[in-house]
Coordinates of C-alpha atoms in Angstrom, one line a residue:
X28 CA 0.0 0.0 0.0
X29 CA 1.3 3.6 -0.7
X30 CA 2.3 5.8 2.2
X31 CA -0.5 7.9 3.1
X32 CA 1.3 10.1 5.7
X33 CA 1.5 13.1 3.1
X34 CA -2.6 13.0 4.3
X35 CA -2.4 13.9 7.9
X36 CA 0.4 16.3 7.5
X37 CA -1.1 19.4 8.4
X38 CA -3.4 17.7 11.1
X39 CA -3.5 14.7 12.8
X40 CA -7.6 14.9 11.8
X41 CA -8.9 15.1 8.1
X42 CA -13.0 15.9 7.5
X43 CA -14.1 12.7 5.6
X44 CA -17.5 13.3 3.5
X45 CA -19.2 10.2 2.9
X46 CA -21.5 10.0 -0.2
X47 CA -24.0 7.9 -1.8
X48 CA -22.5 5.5 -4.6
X49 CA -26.1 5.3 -6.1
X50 CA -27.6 8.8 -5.7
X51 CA -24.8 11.0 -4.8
X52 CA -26.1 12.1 -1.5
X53 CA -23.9 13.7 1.0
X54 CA -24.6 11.1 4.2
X55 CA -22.6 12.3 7.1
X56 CA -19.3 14.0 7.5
X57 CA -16.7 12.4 9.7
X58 CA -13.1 12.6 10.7
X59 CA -10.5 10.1 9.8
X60 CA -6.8 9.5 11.5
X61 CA -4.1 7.6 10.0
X62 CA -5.0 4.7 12.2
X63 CA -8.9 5.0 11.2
X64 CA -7.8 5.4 7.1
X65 CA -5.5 2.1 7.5
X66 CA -8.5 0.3 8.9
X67 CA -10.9 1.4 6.5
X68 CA -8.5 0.4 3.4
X69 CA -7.8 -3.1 5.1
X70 CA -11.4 -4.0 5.6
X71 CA -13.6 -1.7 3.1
X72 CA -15.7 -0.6 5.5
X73 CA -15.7 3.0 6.5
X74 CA -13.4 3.3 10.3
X75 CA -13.8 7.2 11.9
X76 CA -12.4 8.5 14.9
X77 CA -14.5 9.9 17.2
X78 CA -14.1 13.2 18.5
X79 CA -16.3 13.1 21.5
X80 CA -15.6 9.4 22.6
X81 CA -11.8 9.7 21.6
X82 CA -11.6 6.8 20.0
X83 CA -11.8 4.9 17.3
X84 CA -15.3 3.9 15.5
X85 CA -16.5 1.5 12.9
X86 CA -19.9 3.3 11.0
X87 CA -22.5 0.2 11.6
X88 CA -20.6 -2.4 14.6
X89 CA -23.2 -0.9 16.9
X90 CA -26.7 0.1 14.2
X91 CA -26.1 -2.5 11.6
X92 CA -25.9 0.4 9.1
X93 CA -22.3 -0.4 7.4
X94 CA -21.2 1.5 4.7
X95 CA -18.9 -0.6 1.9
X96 CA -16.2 1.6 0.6
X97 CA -16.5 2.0 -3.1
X98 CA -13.7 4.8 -3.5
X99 CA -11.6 7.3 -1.6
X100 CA -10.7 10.6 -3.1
X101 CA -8.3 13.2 -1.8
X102 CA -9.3 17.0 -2.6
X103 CA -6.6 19.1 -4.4
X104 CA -4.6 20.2 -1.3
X105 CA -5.2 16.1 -0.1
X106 CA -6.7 17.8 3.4
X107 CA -10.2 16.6 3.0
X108 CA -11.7 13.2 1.9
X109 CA -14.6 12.0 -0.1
X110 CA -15.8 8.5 0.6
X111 CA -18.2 7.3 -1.7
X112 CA -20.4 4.1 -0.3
X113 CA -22.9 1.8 -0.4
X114 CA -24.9 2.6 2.5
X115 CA -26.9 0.2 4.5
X116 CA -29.9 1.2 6.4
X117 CA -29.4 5.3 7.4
X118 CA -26.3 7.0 7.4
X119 CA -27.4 9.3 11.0
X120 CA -27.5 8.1 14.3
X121 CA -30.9 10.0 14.2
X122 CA -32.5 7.4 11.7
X123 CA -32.4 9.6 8.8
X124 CA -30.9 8.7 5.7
X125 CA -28.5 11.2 5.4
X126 CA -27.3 13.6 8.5
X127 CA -28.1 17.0 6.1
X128 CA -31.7 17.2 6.9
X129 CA -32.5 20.7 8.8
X130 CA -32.2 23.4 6.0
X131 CA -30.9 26.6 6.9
X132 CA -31.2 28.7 3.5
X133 CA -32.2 28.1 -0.2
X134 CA -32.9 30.8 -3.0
X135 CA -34.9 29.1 -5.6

């Protein structure tokens, strides 16, 4: 596997946006470590760390809800992640499908 250090250069903490293989939704965002990315690579399902609980999670070992990694893309200045899955059952913890429910603005 290729060194993925270069990643978590800046901070130990990168946002990781997780989105819909089959509709494009935005789900959730989360925030991977190097620990959480290794883990995720080496068993395709999506691994997070936990901000509040310090420590690492696995999206589903508690809900059921997994989400199968279909591809990981670093943004141009490879500070931010985009996950693209296949989601099982709802993405938030809430039950909803994705965690962007509560609009705040649109102009139509």
């Amino acid at each position: 596997m290729n060194d993925l250090s270069y990643l978590f250069q800046k901070a130990e903490l990168i946002p990781a946006i997780v989105q819909e293989k089959g509709t494009g939704e935005v789900l959730m965002l989360a925030y991977m470590n190097a620990e959480s990315l290794s883990r995720t690579l080496e068993t395709g399902y999506t691994w997070f760390w936990s901000r509040s609980r310090q420590e690492l999670w696995n999206k589903g070992a508690t809900s059921g809800h997994f989400q199968r990694v279909i591809s990981i893309t670093a943004d141009c200045d490879a500070d931010t992640l985009l996950v693209v899955v296949e989601q099982t059952g709802p993405a938030c913890h809430t039950g909803a499908h994705s965690c962007f429910f509560k609009p705040i603005y649109r102009k139509d």
